[in-house]
Amino acid sequence: MLLVDDLLVRPFVSLVGVLHDMALEELYDVDAIRDDIKENQLLYELGQRSTAEYEARREELEAELALAKEAREQLGDRVEVKG
């Protein structure tokens, strides 16, 4: 039974762990959210986004940024973005 666990279960659990870590990296990528905030500002300044669209998107991105920062603090070393 131990051999079956080593051959079948551990690789699956390891793969799930890697996928989970990658999802956390993507979800809580503070730099990517900051880039989105800059892009939103630029689109507004170029006139490609209305004031209402800009404000709504800015609020949404700021909430995402706050959540990402909080999650990174709670998760500590588990989330590490590789660039």
CSV table of N, CA, C and O in Angstrom, one decimal:
chain,number,residue,atom,x,y,z
A,1,MET,N,0.8,-1.2,0.0
A,1,MET,CA,0.0,0.0,0.0
A,1,MET,C,0.9,1.3,0.0
A,1,MET,O,0.5,2.2,-0.7
A,2,LEU,N,2.0,1.2,0.7
A,2,LEU,CA,2.9,2.4,0.8
A,2,LEU,C,3.5,2.7,-0.6
A,2,LEU,O,3.6,3.8,-1.0
A,3,LEU,N,3.8,1.6,-1.3
A,3,LEU,CA,4.3,1.8,-2.7
A,3,LEU,C,3.3,2.4,-3.6
A,3,LEU,O,3.7,3.3,-4.4
A,4,VAL,N,2.1,2.0,-3.5
A,4,VAL,CA,1.0,2.6,-4.3
A,4,VAL,C,0.9,4.1,-4.0
A,4,VAL,O,0.8,5.0,-4.9
A,5,ASP,N,0.9,4.5,-2.7
A,5,ASP,CA,0.9,5.9,-2.3
A,5,ASP,C,2.0,6.6,-2.9
A,5,ASP,O,1.8,7.8,-3.4
A,6,ASP,N,3.2,6.1,-2.8
A,6,ASP,CA,4.4,6.8,-3.3
A,6,ASP,C,4.3,7.0,-4.9
A,6,ASP,O,4.8,8.0,-5.4
A,7,LEU,N,3.8,6.0,-5.6
A,7,LEU,CA,3.8,6.1,-7.0
A,7,LEU,C,2.6,6.8,-7.6
A,7,LEU,O,2.7,7.5,-8.6
A,8,LEU,N,1.5,6.8,-6.9
A,8,LEU,CA,0.3,7.4,-7.5
A,8,LEU,C,-0.2,8.7,-6.8
A,8,LEU,O,-0.6,9.6,-7.4
A,9,VAL,N,-0.2,8.7,-5.5
A,9,VAL,CA,-0.8,9.8,-4.8
A,9,VAL,C,0.2,11.0,-4.6
A,9,VAL,O,-0.2,12.1,-4.9
A,10,ARG,N,1.4,10.7,-4.3
A,10,ARG,CA,2.4,11.8,-4.0
A,10,ARG,C,2.6,12.7,-5.3
A,10,ARG,O,2.6,13.9,-5.1
A,11,PRO,N,2.7,12.2,-6.5
A,11,PRO,CA,2.9,13.0,-7.6
A,11,PRO,C,1.7,13.9,-7.8
A,11,PRO,O,1.8,15.1,-8.2
A,12,PHE,N,0.5,13.4,-7.6
A,12,PHE,CA,-0.7,14.1,-7.8
A,12,PHE,C,-0.8,15.2,-6.8
A,12,PHE,O,-1.1,16.4,-7.1
A,13,VAL,N,-0.5,14.9,-5.5
A,13,VAL,CA,-0.6,15.9,-4.5
A,13,VAL,C,0.5,17.0,-4.7
A,13,VAL,O,0.2,18.2,-4.6
A,14,SER,N,1.6,16.6,-5.2
A,14,SER,CA,2.7,17.6,-5.5
A,14,SER,C,2.2,18.5,-6.7
A,14,SER,O,2.5,19.7,-6.6
A,15,LEU,N,1.6,17.9,-7.7
A,15,LEU,CA,1.1,18.7,-8.8
A,15,LEU,C,0.0,19.7,-8.4
A,15,LEU,O,0.1,20.9,-8.8
A,16,VAL,N,-0.8,19.3,-7.5
A,16,VAL,CA,-1.9,20.2,-7.0
A,16,VAL,C,-1.3,21.3,-6.2
A,16,VAL,O,-1.7,22.5,-6.3
A,17,GLY,N,-0.3,21.0,-5.4
A,17,GLY,CA,0.4,22.0,-4.7
A,17,GLY,C,1.1,23.1,-5.6
A,17,GLY,O,1.0,24.3,-5.3
A,18,VAL,N,1.7,22.6,-6.6
A,18,VAL,CA,2.3,23.5,-7.6
A,18,VAL,C,1.3,24.4,-8.3
A,18,VAL,O,1.5,25.6,-8.4
A,19,LEU,N,0.2,23.8,-8.7
A,19,LEU,CA,-0.9,24.6,-9.3
A,19,LEU,C,-1.5,25.6,-8.4
A,19,LEU,O,-1.8,26.7,-8.8
A,20,HIS,N,-1.6,25.2,-7.1
A,20,HIS,CA,-2.2,26.1,-6.1
A,20,HIS,C,-1.2,27.3,-5.9
A,20,HIS,O,-1.7,28.5,-5.9
A,21,ASP,N,0.1,27.1,-5.8
A,21,ASP,CA,1.0,28.1,-5.6
A,21,ASP,C,1.0,29.1,-6.8
A,21,ASP,O,1.1,30.3,-6.7
A,22,MET,N,0.9,28.5,-8.0
A,22,MET,CA,0.9,29.3,-9.3
A,22,MET,C,-0.3,30.2,-9.3
A,22,MET,O,-0.3,31.4,-9.7
A,23,ALA,N,-1.5,29.7,-8.9
A,23,ALA,CA,-2.7,30.4,-8.8
A,23,ALA,C,-2.6,31.6,-7.8
A,23,ALA,O,-3.0,32.7,-8.1
A,24,LEU,N,-2.0,31.3,-6.7
A,24,LEU,CA,-1.8,32.4,-5.7
A,24,LEU,C,-0.9,33.5,-6.2
A,24,LEU,O,-1.2,34.7,-6.0
A,25,GLU,N,0.2,33.1,-6.9
A,25,GLU,CA,1.1,34.1,-7.5
A,25,GLU,C,0.3,35.0,-8.5
A,25,GLU,O,0.5,36.2,-8.5
A,26,GLU,N,-0.5,34.4,-9.3
A,26,GLU,CA,-1.2,35.2,-10.3
A,26,GLU,C,-2.3,36.1,-9.7
A,26,GLU,O,-2.4,37.2,-10.0
A,27,LEU,N,-3.0,35.5,-8.7
A,27,LEU,CA,-4.1,36.3,-8.1
A,27,LEU,C,-3.6,37.4,-7.3
A,27,LEU,O,-4.2,38.5,-7.3
A,28,TYR,N,-2.5,37.3,-6.6
A,28,TYR,CA,-2.0,38.3,-5.6
A,28,TYR,C,-0.8,39.0,-6.1
A,28,TYR,O,0.1,39.3,-5.3
A,29,ASP,N,-0.6,39.2,-7.4
A,29,ASP,CA,0.5,39.8,-8.0
A,29,ASP,C,0.4,41.3,-7.9
A,29,ASP,O,-0.3,42.0,-8.7
A,30,VAL,N,1.0,41.9,-6.9
A,30,VAL,CA,0.8,43.4,-6.6
A,30,VAL,C,1.3,44.2,-7.7
A,30,VAL,O,0.7,45.2,-8.1
A,31,ASP,N,2.5,43.8,-8.3
A,31,ASP,CA,3.0,44.6,-9.5
A,31,ASP,C,2.1,44.6,-10.7
A,31,ASP,O,1.9,45.7,-11.3
A,32,ALA,N,1.4,43.5,-10.9
A,32,ALA,CA,0.5,43.5,-12.1
A,32,ALA,C,-0.7,44.4,-11.8
A,32,ALA,O,-1.2,45.1,-12.7
A,33,ILE,N,-1.2,44.4,-10.6
A,33,ILE,CA,-2.3,45.3,-10.2
A,33,ILE,C,-1.9,46.7,-10.3
A,33,ILE,O,-2.7,47.6,-10.8
A,34,ARG,N,-0.7,47.1,-9.9
A,34,ARG,CA,-0.2,48.4,-10.0
A,34,ARG,C,-0.1,48.8,-11.5
A,34,ARG,O,-0.4,50.0,-11.9
A,35,ASP,N,0.3,47.9,-12.3
A,35,ASP,CA,0.4,48.2,-13.8
A,35,ASP,C,-1.0,48.5,-14.3
A,35,ASP,O,-1.1,49.3,-15.2
A,36,ASP,N,-2.0,47.7,-13.9
A,36,ASP,CA,-3.4,48.0,-14.3
A,36,ASP,C,-3.8,49.3,-13.9
A,36,ASP,O,-4.6,50.0,-14.6
A,37,ILE,N,-3.4,49.8,-12.7
A,37,ILE,CA,-3.8,51.1,-12.2
A,37,ILE,C,-3.2,52.2,-13.1
A,37,ILE,O,-3.8,53.1,-13.5
A,38,LYS,N,-1.9,52.0,-13.4
A,38,LYS,CA,-1.2,52.9,-14.3
A,38,LYS,C,-1.9,53.0,-15.7
A,38,LYS,O,-2.1,54.0,-16.3
A,39,GLU,N,-2.2,51.8,-16.2
A,39,GLU,CA,-2.9,51.7,-17.5
A,39,GLU,C,-4.2,52.4,-17.5
A,39,GLU,O,-4.6,53.1,-18.4
A,40,ASN,N,-5.0,52.2,-16.4
A,40,ASN,CA,-6.3,52.9,-16.3
A,40,ASN,C,-6.1,54.4,-16.3
A,40,ASN,O,-6.8,55.1,-17.0
A,41,GLN,N,-5.1,54.9,-15.6
A,41,GLN,CA,-4.8,56.3,-15.5
A,41,GLN,C,-4.5,56.8,-16.9
A,41,GLN,O,-4.9,57.9,-17.3
A,42,LEU,N,-3.6,56.1,-17.6
A,42,LEU,CA,-3.2,56.5,-18.9
A,42,LEU,C,-4.3,56.6,-19.9
A,42,LEU,O,-4.5,57.5,-20.7
A,43,LEU,N,-5.2,55.6,-19.9
A,43,LEU,CA,-6.4,55.5,-20.8
A,43,LEU,C,-7.3,56.7,-20.5
A,43,LEU,O,-7.9,57.3,-21.4
A,44,TYR,N,-7.4,57.1,-19.2
A,44,TYR,CA,-8.2,58.2,-18.9
A,44,TYR,C,-7.6,59.5,-19.4
A,44,TYR,O,-8.3,60.4,-20.0
A,45,GLU,N,-6.3,59.6,-19.2
A,45,GLU,CA,-5.6,60.9,-19.6
A,45,GLU,C,-5.6,61.0,-21.2
A,45,GLU,O,-5.6,62.1,-21.7
A,46,LEU,N,-5.6,59.9,-21.9
A,46,LEU,CA,-5.7,59.9,-23.3
A,46,LEU,C,-7.1,60.1,-23.9
A,46,LEU,O,-7.3,60.3,-25.1
A,47,GLY,N,-8.1,60.1,-23.0
A,47,GLY,CA,-9.5,60.3,-23.4
A,47,GLY,C,-10.2,59.1,-23.9
A,47,GLY,O,-11.2,59.2,-24.5
A,48,GLN,N,-9.6,57.9,-23.7
A,48,GLN,CA,-10.2,56.7,-24.1
A,48,GLN,C,-11.1,56.1,-23.1
A,48,GLN,O,-11.7,55.1,-23.4
A,49,ARG,N,-11.1,56.7,-21.9
A,49,ARG,CA,-12.0,56.2,-20.9
A,49,ARG,C,-12.7,57.4,-20.2
A,49,ARG,O,-12.1,58.4,-20.0
A,50,SER,N,-14.0,57.3,-20.0
A,50,SER,CA,-14.8,58.4,-19.4
A,50,SER,C,-14.4,58.4,-17.9
A,50,SER,O,-13.8,57.5,-17.3
A,51,THR,N,-14.8,59.6,-17.3
A,51,THR,CA,-14.6,59.8,-15.9
A,51,THR,C,-15.2,58.7,-15.1
A,51,THR,O,-14.6,58.2,-14.1
A,52,ALA,N,-16.5,58.3,-15.4
A,52,ALA,CA,-17.2,57.3,-14.7
A,52,ALA,C,-16.5,56.0,-14.8
A,52,ALA,O,-16.4,55.2,-13.8
A,53,GLU,N,-16.1,55.6,-16.0
A,53,GLU,CA,-15.4,54.3,-16.2
A,53,GLU,C,-14.1,54.3,-15.4
A,53,GLU,O,-13.7,53.3,-14.8
A,54,TYR,N,-13.4,55.4,-15.5
A,54,TYR,CA,-12.1,55.5,-14.8
A,54,TYR,C,-12.2,55.4,-13.3
A,54,TYR,O,-11.5,54.6,-12.7
A,55,GLU,N,-13.2,56.1,-12.7
A,55,GLU,CA,-13.4,56.0,-11.3
A,55,GLU,C,-13.8,54.6,-10.8
A,55,GLU,O,-13.3,54.1,-9.8
A,56,ALA,N,-14.7,54.0,-11.6
A,56,ALA,CA,-15.2,52.7,-11.2
A,56,ALA,C,-14.0,51.7,-11.3
A,56,ALA,O,-13.9,50.9,-10.4
A,57,ARG,N,-13.3,51.7,-12.3
A,57,ARG,CA,-12.1,50.8,-12.5
A,57,ARG,C,-11.0,51.1,-11.4
A,57,ARG,O,-10.5,50.2,-10.9
A,58,ARG,N,-10.8,52.4,-11.1
A,58,ARG,CA,-9.8,52.7,-10.1
A,58,ARG,C,-10.2,52.1,-8.7
A,58,ARG,O,-9.4,51.6,-8.0
A,59,GLU,N,-11.5,52.3,-8.4
A,59,GLU,CA,-11.9,51.8,-7.1
A,59,GLU,C,-11.8,50.2,-7.0
A,59,GLU,O,-11.4,49.7,-6.0
A,60,GLU,N,-12.1,49.6,-8.1
A,60,GLU,CA,-12.0,48.1,-8.2
A,60,GLU,C,-10.6,47.7,-8.1
A,60,GLU,O,-10.3,46.8,-7.3
A,61,LEU,N,-9.7,48.4,-8.8
A,61,LEU,CA,-8.3,48.0,-8.7
A,61,LEU,C,-7.6,48.3,-7.4
A,61,LEU,O,-6.8,47.5,-6.9
A,62,GLU,N,-8.0,49.4,-6.7
A,62,GLU,CA,-7.5,49.7,-5.4
A,62,GLU,C,-8.0,48.7,-4.4
A,62,GLU,O,-7.2,48.3,-3.5
A,63,ALA,N,-9.2,48.2,-4.5
A,63,ALA,CA,-9.7,47.1,-3.6
A,63,ALA,C,-8.9,45.8,-3.9
A,63,ALA,O,-8.5,45.2,-2.9
A,64,GLU,N,-8.6,45.5,-5.1
A,64,GLU,CA,-7.8,44.3,-5.4
A,64,GLU,C,-6.4,44.5,-4.9
A,64,GLU,O,-5.9,43.5,-4.3
A,65,LEU,N,-5.9,45.6,-5.0
A,65,LEU,CA,-4.5,45.9,-4.5
A,65,LEU,C,-4.5,45.7,-2.9
A,65,LEU,O,-3.6,45.1,-2.4
A,66,ALA,N,-5.4,46.3,-2.3
A,66,ALA,CA,-5.5,46.1,-0.8
A,66,ALA,C,-5.6,44.7,-0.4
A,66,ALA,O,-5.0,44.2,0.5
A,67,LEU,N,-6.5,43.9,-1.1
A,67,LEU,CA,-6.7,42.5,-0.9
A,67,LEU,C,-5.4,41.7,-1.1
A,67,LEU,O,-5.0,40.8,-0.3
A,68,ALA,N,-4.7,42.0,-2.2
A,68,ALA,CA,-3.5,41.3,-2.5
A,68,ALA,C,-2.4,41.6,-1.5
A,68,ALA,O,-1.7,40.7,-1.1
A,69,LYS,N,-2.3,42.8,-1.0
A,69,LYS,CA,-1.3,43.2,0.0
A,69,LYS,C,-1.6,42.4,1.3
A,69,LYS,O,-0.7,41.9,1.9
A,70,GLU,N,-2.9,42.4,1.7
A,70,GLU,CA,-3.3,41.7,2.9
A,70,GLU,C,-3.0,40.2,2.8
A,70,GLU,O,-2.5,39.6,3.7
A,71,ALA,N,-3.3,39.6,1.6
A,71,ALA,CA,-3.1,38.2,1.4
A,71,ALA,C,-1.7,37.9,1.5
A,71,ALA,O,-1.3,36.8,2.1
A,72,ARG,N,-0.8,38.7,0.9
A,72,ARG,CA,0.6,38.4,0.9
A,72,ARG,C,1.2,38.5,2.3
A,72,ARG,O,2.0,37.7,2.7
A,73,GLU,N,0.6,39.4,3.1
A,73,GLU,CA,1.1,39.5,4.5
A,73,GLU,C,0.7,38.2,5.3
A,73,GLU,O,1.5,37.7,6.1
A,74,GLN,N,-0.5,37.7,5.1
A,74,GLN,CA,-1.0,36.6,5.8
A,74,GLN,C,-0.3,35.3,5.3
A,74,GLN,O,0.0,34.4,6.1
A,75,LEU,N,-0.1,35.2,4.0
A,75,LEU,CA,0.5,34.0,3.5
A,75,LEU,C,2.0,34.0,3.6
A,75,LEU,O,2.6,32.9,3.6
A,76,GLY,N,2.6,35.1,3.8
A,76,GLY,CA,4.1,35.2,4.0
A,76,GLY,C,4.8,34.6,2.8
A,76,GLY,O,4.7,35.1,1.7
A,77,ASP,N,5.7,33.6,3.0
A,77,ASP,CA,6.6,33.1,2.0
A,77,ASP,C,5.9,32.2,1.0
A,77,ASP,O,6.5,31.8,0.0
A,78,ARG,N,4.6,31.9,1.3
A,78,ARG,CA,4.0,30.9,0.3
A,78,ARG,C,3.7,31.5,-1.0
A,78,ARG,O,3.7,30.9,-2.0
A,79,VAL,N,3.6,32.9,-1.1
A,79,VAL,CA,3.3,33.5,-2.4
A,79,VAL,C,4.6,34.3,-2.7
A,79,VAL,O,5.0,35.2,-2.1
A,80,GLU,N,5.3,33.8,-3.8
A,80,GLU,CA,6.5,34.5,-4.2
A,80,GLU,C,6.4,34.5,-5.8
A,80,GLU,O,6.4,33.5,-6.5
A,81,VAL,N,6.3,35.8,-6.3
A,81,VAL,CA,6.2,35.9,-7.7
A,81,VAL,C,7.6,35.9,-8.3
A,81,VAL,O,8.5,36.6,-7.9
A,82,LYS,N,7.7,35.0,-9.3
A,82,LYS,CA,9.0,34.9,-10.0
A,82,LYS,C,8.9,35.7,-11.3
A,82,LYS,O,8.0,35.4,-12.1
A,83,GLY,N,9.8,36.6,-11.5
A,83,GLY,CA,9.7,37.4,-12.7
A,83,GLY,C,10.8,37.2,-13.7
A,83,GLY,O,11.6,36.7,-14.1
